Protein backbone atom coordinates (compact mmCIF):
# COMPACT_ATOMS: atom_id res chain seq x y z
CA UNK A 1 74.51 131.57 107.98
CA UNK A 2 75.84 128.01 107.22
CA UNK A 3 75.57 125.37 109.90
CA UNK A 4 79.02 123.87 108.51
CA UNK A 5 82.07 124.56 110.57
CA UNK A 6 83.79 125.37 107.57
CA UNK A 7 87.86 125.64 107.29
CA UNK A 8 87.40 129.67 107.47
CA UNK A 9 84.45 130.67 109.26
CA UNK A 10 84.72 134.30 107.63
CA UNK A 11 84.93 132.82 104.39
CA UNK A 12 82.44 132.05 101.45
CA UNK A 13 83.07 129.12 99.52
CA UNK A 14 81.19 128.96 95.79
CA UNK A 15 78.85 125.59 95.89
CA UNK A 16 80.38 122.53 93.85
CA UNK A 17 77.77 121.04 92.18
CA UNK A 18 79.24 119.17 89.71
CA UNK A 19 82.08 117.34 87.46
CA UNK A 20 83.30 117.12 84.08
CA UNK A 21 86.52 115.32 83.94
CA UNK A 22 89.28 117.81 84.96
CA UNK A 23 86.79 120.58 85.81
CA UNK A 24 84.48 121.42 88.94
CA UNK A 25 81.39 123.36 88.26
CA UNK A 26 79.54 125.71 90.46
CA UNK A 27 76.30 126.59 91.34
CA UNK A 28 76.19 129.10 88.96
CA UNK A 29 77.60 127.36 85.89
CA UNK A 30 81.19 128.52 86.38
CA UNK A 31 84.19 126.12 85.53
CA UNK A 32 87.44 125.34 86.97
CA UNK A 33 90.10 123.49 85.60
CA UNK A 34 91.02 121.50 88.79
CA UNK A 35 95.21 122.15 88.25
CA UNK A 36 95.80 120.39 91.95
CA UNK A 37 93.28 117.60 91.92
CA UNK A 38 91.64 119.24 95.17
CA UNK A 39 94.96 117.77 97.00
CA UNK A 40 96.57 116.03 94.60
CA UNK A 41 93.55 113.92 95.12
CA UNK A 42 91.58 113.52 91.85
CA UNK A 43 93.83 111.42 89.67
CA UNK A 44 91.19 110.84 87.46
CA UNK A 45 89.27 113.61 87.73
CA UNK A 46 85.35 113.94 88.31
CA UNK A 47 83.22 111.86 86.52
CA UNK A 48 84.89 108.62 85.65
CA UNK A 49 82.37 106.80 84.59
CA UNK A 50 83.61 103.47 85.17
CA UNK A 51 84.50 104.56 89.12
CA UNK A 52 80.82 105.52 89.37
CA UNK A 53 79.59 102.07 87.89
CA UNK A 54 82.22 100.43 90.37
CA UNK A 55 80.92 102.25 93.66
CA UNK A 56 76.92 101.92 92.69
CA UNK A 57 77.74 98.33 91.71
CA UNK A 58 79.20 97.58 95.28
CA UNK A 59 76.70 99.91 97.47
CA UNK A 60 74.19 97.81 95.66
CA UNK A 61 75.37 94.35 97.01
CA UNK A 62 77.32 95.39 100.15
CA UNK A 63 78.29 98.80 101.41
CA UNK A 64 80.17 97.68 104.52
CA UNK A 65 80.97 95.13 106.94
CA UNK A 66 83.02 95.70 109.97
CA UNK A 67 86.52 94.58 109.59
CA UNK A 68 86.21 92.45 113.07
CA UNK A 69 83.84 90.27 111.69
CA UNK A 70 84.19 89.86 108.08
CA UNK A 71 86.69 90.71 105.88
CA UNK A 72 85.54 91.48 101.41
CA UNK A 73 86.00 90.71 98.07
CA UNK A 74 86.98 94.26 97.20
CA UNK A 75 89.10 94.51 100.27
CA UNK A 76 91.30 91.45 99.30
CA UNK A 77 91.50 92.18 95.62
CA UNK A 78 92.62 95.90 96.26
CA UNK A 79 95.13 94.60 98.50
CA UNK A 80 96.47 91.66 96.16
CA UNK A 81 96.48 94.39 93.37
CA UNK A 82 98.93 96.69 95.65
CA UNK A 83 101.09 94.42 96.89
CA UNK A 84 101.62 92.37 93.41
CA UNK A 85 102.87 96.35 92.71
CA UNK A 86 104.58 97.29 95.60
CA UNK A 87 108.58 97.50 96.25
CA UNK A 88 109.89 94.64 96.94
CA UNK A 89 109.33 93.23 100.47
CA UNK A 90 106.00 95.11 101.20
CA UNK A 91 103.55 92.01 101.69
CA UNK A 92 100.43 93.00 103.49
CA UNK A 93 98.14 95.96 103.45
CA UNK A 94 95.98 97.92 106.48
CA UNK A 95 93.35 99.78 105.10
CA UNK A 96 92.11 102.95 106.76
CA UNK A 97 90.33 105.86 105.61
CA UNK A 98 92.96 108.85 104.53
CA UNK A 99 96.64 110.06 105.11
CA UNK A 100 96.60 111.24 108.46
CA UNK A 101 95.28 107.84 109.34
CA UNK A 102 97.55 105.77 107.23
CA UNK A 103 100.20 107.35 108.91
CA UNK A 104 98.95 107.02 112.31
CA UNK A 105 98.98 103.14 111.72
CA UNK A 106 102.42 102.98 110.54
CA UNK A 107 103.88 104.77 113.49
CA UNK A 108 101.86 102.31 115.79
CA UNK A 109 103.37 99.47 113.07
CA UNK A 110 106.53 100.72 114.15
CA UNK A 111 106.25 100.45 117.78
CA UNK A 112 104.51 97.26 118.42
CA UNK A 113 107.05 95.54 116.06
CA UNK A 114 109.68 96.79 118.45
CA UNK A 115 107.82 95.23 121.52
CA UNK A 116 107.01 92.28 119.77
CA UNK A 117 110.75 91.91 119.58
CA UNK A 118 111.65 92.30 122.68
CA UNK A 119 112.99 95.54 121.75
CA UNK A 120 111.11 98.04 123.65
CA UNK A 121 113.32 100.86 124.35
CA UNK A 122 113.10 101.75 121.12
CA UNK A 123 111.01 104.69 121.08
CA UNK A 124 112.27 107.69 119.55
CA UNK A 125 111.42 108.75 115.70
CA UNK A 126 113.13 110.79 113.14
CA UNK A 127 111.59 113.34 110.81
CA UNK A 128 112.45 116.30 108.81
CA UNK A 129 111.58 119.87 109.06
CA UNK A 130 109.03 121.06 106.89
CA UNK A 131 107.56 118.02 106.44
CA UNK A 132 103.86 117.15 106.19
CA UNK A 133 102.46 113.64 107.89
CA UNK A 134 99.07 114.49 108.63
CA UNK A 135 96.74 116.14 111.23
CA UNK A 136 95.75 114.03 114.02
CA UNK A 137 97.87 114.27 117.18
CA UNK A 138 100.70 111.25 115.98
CA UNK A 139 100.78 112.29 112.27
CA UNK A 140 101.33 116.26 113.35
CA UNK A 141 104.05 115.37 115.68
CA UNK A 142 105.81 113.72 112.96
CA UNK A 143 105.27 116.69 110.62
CA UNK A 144 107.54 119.21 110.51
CA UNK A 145 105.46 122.10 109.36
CA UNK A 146 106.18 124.63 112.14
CA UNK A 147 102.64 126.41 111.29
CA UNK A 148 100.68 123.53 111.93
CA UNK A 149 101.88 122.19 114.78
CA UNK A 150 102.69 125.92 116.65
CA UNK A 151 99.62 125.78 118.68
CA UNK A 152 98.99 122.02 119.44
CA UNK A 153 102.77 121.98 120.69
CA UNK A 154 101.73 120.97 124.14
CA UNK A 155 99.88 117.61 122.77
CA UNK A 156 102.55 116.35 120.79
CA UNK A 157 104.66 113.50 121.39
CA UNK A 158 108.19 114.30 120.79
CA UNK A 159 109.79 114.06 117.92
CA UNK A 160 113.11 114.59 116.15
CA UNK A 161 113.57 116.93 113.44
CA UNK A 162 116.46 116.85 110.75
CA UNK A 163 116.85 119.28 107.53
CA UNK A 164 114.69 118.41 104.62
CA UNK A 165 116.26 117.39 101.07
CA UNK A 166 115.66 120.92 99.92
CA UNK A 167 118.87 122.15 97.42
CA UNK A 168 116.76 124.97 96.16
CA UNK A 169 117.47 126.47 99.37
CA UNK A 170 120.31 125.07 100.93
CA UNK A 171 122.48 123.39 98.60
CA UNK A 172 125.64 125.51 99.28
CA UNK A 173 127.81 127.36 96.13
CA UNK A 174 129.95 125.08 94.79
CA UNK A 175 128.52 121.70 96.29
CA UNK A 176 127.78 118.51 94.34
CA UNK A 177 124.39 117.43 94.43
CA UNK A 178 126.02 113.95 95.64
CA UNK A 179 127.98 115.70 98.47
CA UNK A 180 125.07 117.32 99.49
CA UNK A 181 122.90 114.44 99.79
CA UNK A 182 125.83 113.52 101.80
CA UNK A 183 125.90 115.73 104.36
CA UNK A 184 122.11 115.45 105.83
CA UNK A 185 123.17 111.47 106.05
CA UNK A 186 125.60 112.80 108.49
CA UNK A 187 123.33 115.32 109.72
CA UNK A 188 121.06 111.99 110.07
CA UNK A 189 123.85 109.81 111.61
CA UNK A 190 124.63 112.42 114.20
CA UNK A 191 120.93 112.72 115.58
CA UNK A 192 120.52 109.00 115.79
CA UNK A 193 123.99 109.01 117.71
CA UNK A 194 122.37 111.51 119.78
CA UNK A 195 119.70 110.14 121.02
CA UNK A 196 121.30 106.54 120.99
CA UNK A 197 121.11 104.13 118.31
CA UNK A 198 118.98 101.53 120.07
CA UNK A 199 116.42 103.58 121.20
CA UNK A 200 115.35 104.66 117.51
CA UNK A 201 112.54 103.41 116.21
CA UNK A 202 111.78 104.90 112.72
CA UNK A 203 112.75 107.48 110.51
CA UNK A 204 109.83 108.82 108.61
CA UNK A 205 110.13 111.14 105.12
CA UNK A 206 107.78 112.17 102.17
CA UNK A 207 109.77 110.73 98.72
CA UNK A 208 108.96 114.12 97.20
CA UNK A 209 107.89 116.92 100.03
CA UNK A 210 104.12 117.95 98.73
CA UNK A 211 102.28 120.50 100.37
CA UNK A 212 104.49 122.32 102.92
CA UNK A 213 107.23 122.60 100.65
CA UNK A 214 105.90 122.55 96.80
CA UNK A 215 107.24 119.19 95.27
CA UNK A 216 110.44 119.14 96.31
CA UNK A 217 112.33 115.56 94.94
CA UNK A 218 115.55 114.69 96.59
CA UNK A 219 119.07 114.59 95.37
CA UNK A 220 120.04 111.57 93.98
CA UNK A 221 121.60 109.07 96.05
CA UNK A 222 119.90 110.96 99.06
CA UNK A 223 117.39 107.92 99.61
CA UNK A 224 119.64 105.10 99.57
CA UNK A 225 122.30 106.68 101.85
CA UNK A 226 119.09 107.07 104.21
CA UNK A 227 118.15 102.92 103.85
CA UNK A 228 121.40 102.08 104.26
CA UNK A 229 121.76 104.33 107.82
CA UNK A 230 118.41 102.31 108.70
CA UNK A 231 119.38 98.96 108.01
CA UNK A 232 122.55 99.64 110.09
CA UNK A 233 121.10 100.93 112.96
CA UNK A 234 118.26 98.14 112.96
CA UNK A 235 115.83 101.72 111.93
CA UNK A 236 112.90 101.28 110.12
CA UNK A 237 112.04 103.02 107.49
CA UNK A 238 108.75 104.84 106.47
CA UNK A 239 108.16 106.44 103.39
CA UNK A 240 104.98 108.87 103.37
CA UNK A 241 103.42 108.74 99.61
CA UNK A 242 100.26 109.86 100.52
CA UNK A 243 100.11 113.25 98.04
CA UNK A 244 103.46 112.23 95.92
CA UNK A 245 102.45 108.46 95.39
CA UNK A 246 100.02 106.43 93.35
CA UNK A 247 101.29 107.76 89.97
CA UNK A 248 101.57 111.30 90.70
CA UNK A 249 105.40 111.07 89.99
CA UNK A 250 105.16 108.51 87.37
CA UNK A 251 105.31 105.83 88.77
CA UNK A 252 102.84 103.98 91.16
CA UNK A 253 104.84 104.50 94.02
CA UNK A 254 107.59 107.10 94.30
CA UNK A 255 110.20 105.30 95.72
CA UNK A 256 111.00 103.67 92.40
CA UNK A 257 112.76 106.16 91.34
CA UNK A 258 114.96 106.29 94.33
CA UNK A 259 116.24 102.52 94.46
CA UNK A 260 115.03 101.76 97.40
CA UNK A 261 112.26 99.69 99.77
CA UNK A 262 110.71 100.87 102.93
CA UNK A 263 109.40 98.95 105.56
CA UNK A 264 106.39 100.73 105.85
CA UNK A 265 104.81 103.12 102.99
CA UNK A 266 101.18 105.64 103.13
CA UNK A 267 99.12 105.92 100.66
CA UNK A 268 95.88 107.69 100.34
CA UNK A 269 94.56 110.79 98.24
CA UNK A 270 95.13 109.02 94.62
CA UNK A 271 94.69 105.52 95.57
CA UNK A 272 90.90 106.54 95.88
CA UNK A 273 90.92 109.58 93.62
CA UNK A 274 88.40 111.26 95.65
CA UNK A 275 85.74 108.87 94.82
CA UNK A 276 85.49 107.49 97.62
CA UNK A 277 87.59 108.18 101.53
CA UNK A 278 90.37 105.55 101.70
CA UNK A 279 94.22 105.26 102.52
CA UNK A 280 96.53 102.82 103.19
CA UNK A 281 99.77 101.32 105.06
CA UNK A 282 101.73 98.87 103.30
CA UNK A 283 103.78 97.04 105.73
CA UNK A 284 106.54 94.84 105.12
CA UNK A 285 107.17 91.02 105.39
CA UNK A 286 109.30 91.25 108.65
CA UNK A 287 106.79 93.36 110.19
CA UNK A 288 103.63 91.21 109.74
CA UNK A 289 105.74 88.18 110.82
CA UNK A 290 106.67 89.72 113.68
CA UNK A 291 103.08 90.43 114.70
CA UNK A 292 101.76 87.40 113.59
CA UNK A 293 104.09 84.70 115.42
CA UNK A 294 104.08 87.16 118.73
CA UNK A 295 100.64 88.69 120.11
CA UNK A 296 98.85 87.99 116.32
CA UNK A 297 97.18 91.06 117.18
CA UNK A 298 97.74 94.59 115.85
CA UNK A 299 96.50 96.54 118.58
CA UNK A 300 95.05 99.75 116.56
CA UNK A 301 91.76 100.14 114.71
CA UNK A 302 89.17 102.13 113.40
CA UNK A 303 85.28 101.76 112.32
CA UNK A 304 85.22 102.21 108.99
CA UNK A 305 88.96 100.70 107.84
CA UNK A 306 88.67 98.18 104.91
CA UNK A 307 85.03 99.94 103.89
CA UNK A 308 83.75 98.08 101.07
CA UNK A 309 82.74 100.38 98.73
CA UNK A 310 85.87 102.49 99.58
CA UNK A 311 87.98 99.58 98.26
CA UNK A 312 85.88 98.78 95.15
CA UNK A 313 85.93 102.44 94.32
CA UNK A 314 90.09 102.76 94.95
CA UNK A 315 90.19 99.16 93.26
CA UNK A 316 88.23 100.99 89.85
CA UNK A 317 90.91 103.21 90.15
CA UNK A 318 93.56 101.90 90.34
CA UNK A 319 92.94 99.32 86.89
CA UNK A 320 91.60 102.70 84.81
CA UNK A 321 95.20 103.97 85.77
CA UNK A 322 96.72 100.77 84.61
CA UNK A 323 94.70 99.41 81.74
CA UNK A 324 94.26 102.74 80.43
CA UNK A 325 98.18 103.31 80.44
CA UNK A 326 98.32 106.56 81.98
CA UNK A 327 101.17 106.43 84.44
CA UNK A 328 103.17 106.91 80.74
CA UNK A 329 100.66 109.66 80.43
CA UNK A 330 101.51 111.32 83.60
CA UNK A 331 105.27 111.37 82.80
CA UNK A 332 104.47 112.49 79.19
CA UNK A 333 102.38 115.62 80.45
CA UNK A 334 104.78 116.12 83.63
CA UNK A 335 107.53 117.08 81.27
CA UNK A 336 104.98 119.22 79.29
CA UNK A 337 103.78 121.02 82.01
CA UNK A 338 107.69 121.46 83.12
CA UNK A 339 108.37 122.79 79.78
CA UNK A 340 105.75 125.23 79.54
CA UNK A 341 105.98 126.45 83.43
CA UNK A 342 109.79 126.82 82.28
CA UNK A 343 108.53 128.84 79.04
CA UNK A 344 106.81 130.71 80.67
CA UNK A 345 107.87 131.52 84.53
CA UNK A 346 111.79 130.75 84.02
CA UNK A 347 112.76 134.98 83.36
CA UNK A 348 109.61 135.67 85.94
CA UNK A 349 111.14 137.95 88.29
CA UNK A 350 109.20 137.03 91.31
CA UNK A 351 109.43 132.88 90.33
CA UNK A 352 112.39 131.71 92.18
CA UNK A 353 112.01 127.79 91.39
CA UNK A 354 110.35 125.32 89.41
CA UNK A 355 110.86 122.03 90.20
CA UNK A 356 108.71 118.46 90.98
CA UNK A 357 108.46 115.45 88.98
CA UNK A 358 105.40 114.00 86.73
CA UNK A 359 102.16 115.80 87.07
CA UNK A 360 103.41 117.54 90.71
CA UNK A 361 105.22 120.31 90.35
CA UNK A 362 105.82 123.59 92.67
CA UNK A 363 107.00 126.90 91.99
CA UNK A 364 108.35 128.73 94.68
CA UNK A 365 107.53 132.69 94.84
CA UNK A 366 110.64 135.21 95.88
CA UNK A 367 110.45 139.22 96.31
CA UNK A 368 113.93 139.28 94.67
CA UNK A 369 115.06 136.00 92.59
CA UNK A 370 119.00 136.75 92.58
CA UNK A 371 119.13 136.75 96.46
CA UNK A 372 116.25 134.14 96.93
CA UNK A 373 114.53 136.57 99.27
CA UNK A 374 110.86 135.36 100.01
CA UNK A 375 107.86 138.44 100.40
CA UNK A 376 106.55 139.50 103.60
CA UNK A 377 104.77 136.97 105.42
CA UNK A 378 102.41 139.57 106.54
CA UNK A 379 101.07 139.87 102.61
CA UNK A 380 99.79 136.63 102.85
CA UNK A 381 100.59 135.82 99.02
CA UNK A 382 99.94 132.38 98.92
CA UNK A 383 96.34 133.44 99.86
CA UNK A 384 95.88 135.91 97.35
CA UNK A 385 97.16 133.78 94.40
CA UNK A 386 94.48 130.99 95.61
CA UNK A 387 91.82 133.84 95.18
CA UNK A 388 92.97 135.19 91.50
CA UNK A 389 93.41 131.38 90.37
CA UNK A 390 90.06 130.80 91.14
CA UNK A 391 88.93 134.15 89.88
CA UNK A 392 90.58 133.04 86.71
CA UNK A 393 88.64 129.46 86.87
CA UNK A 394 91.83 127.44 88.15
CA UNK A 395 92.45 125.56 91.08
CA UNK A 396 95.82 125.67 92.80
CA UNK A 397 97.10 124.83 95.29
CA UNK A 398 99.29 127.68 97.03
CA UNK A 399 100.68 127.70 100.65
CA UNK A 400 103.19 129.84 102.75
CA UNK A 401 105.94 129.19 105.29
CA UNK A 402 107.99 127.41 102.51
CA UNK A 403 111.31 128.41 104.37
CA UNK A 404 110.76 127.58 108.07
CA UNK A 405 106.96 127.75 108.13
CA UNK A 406 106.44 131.30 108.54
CA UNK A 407 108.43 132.75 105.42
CA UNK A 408 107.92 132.27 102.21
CA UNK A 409 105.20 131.29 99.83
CA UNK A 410 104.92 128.44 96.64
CA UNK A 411 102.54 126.99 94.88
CA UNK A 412 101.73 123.21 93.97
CA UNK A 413 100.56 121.73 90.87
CA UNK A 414 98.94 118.48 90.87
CA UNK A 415 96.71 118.56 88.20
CA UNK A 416 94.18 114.81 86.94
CA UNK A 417 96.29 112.23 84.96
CA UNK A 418 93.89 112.55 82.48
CA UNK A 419 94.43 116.16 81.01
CA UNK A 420 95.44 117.23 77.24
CA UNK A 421 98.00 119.30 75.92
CA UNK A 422 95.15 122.39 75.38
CA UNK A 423 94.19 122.04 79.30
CA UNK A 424 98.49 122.19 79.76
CA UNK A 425 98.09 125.80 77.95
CA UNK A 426 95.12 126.59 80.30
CA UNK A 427 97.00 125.78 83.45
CA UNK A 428 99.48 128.00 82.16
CA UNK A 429 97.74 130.74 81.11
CA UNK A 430 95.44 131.40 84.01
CA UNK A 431 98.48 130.81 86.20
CA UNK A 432 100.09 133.32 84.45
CA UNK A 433 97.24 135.91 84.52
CA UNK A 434 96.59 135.26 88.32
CA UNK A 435 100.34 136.10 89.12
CA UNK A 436 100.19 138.96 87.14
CA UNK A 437 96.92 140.61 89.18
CA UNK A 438 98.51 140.11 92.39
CA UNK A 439 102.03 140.32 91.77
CA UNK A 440 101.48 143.47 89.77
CA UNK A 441 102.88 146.08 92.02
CA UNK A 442 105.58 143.82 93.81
């Protein structure tokens, strides 16, 4: 018996002993192509060699130094790199050690800049349903995936939920994308009116919706109506890019594409590409100003924020990605992979919707694709196409509760930047042959 509280104790995992650019290898010399970079984490896959150099090179001088006491070269140089990058307006970086944490530190952000303006009644945040934000306590309340949170209810922090950006499913017949988009602004107006305009603190969304509902991009014009409701209503605005950001769309951060700054934006899984734990919060100017001519003290912390080698490692990253050109890469192969999904999936009758942008793309699963109807829950699909994937030597990245967190079932795409059209076809193919075995007698 392992000693490891694994994620299922009733399951056996195969032992990953090692990496080969977009590939994992097992203990007994199988491959798999790695088609959703763990969690959309491996941007460059797993053996850069010039990552490796970069974290040796660091451990060798200085692992770590506690971020009350000193602060370090790669520490300042990541965060100079980021914000020389970043929307407009973002000036300062917190470094912490994954998503759920980056997240936790921009809600906290959020609050003390309230109190630091003499603003604290402002309290309430703003989120959308089948969302994901994370797992500790903060981050989960914020999430709206109704699975997660179902039995940790009673330790959550409330939190408003709004409909997601999601037209697959509820664009109605006949509706502009544009008047959509329109109507969850009001849908977004009326809850702040609800709950009174000067008592909300934040409204928090994912630029493209990763893992709960399979790359979902919004409308256009959805975003801006959103920053403009914000800036009205003195709102901040958080934008979660911890799965859909640091390239994985195309660009380094997502919200380029949508026209518009946030006041606070996550980062995490690419920025280190799994080389080493690290996330981020990039705050804005008005923020850190606020903090630093009030208290001058951000009361939040954690041991291992700003590590070191983490930073060196995401810092390595970060230049392969640039110097090596491949955010053009990733929206080269993102239309590729569209194209061939589309080849191949777009007369599937149980493949209701393909959709994402760059290299993170989801294709929701339906029972019946006229009517949109998802399978039983109590099939468990989404677990059963993880298990032929990686029977076939692919990893996906599958879930279930697409609709409302209990019905229906996608999977997510978010394969390394650094793939070729050949490992496009293999994606593809074992896809394809992994539907097939368990979608056989559907």
């Amino acid at each position: 018996m392992s000693h490891v509280f694994h994620r299922h104790l009733t399951h056996a995992y195969p032992t990953a002993v090692g990496g080969d650019g977009p590939y994992l290898i097992d203990a007994q010399g199988k491959r798999y192509l790695d088609a959703c970079g763990g969690a959309a984490v491996s941007c460059l896959g797993h053996s850069d060699a010039e990552v490796i150099e970069a974290v040796r090179d660091q451990v060798g001088r200085l692992a770590y130094a506690h971020s009350s006491f000193f602060t370090t070269a790669p520490m300042e140089a990541l965060a100079d790199f980021l914000v020389e990058r970043a929307p407009a307006g973002l000036s300062s970086v917190y470094f912490v050690s994954g998503g759920s944490e980056a997240v936790e530190a921009a809600l906290k952000l959020a609050r003390q800049y309230f109190i630091e303006r003499g603003e604290p009644q402002r309290r309430h945040l703003i989120a959308r349903r089948q969302s994901y934000h994370g797992n500790t306590l903060g981050a989960l309340a914020t999430g709206g995936n109704a699975w997660r949170r179902q039995q940790f209810e009673p330790l959550l922090v409330e939190v408003s939920h709004v409909s997601p950006c999601y037209a697959y499913r509820d664009q109605a017949p006949g509706e502009t994308p544009e008047a959509y988009g329109e109507r969850l602004a009001a849908e977004l107006e009326a809850e702040i009116q609800r709950l009174g305009p000067q008592s909300v603190m934040a409204f928090v969304a994912e630029p493209v919706v990763g893992a709960t509902l399979g790359a979902v991009p919004a409308v256009p014009g959805y975003f801006r109506r959103v920053r403009e409701i914000c800036d009205r209503h003195g709102i901040l605005l958080i934008l979660d890019e911890v799965m859909c950001g640091m390239g994985r769309t195309g660009t380094l951060f997502a919200a380029e594409q949508e026209g518009v700054t946030a006041d606070l934006v996550t980062v995490a899984k690419g920025l280190g590409a799994g080389y080493q734990p690290i996330g981020a919060t990039l705050v804005s100017e008005r923020i850190r100003a606020a903090i630093a001519e009030g208290s001058g003290f951000f009361q939040h912390g954690h041991t291992y924020i700003g590590h070191a080698t983490a930073c060196a490692a995401a810092l390595a990253v970060q230049r392969a990605i640039e110097e090596r050109g491949l955010l053009e890469r990733v929206v080269r192969l993102g239309e590729g992979l569209q194209q061939r999904l589309e080849a191949r999936f777009a007369e599937h009758p149980h493949v209701g919707d393909i959709r994402g942008r760059g290299l993170f793309r989801g294709l929701e699963l339906v029972a019946e694709r006229d009517a949109k109807t998802p399978f039983d829950p109590a099939r468990k699909l989404h677990a059963a196409v993880k298990r032929a994937a990686m029977d076939e030597g692919l990893m996906c990245y599958p879930m279930g509760g697409t609709l409302d967190g209990r019905r229906g079932d996608h999977i997510l795409l978010a394969p390394p930047f650094i793939l070729d059209d050949v490992q496009l076809d293999e994606i593809v193919d074992k896809l394809d042959a992994a539907l097939a075995r368990v979608l056989t007698h559907s």
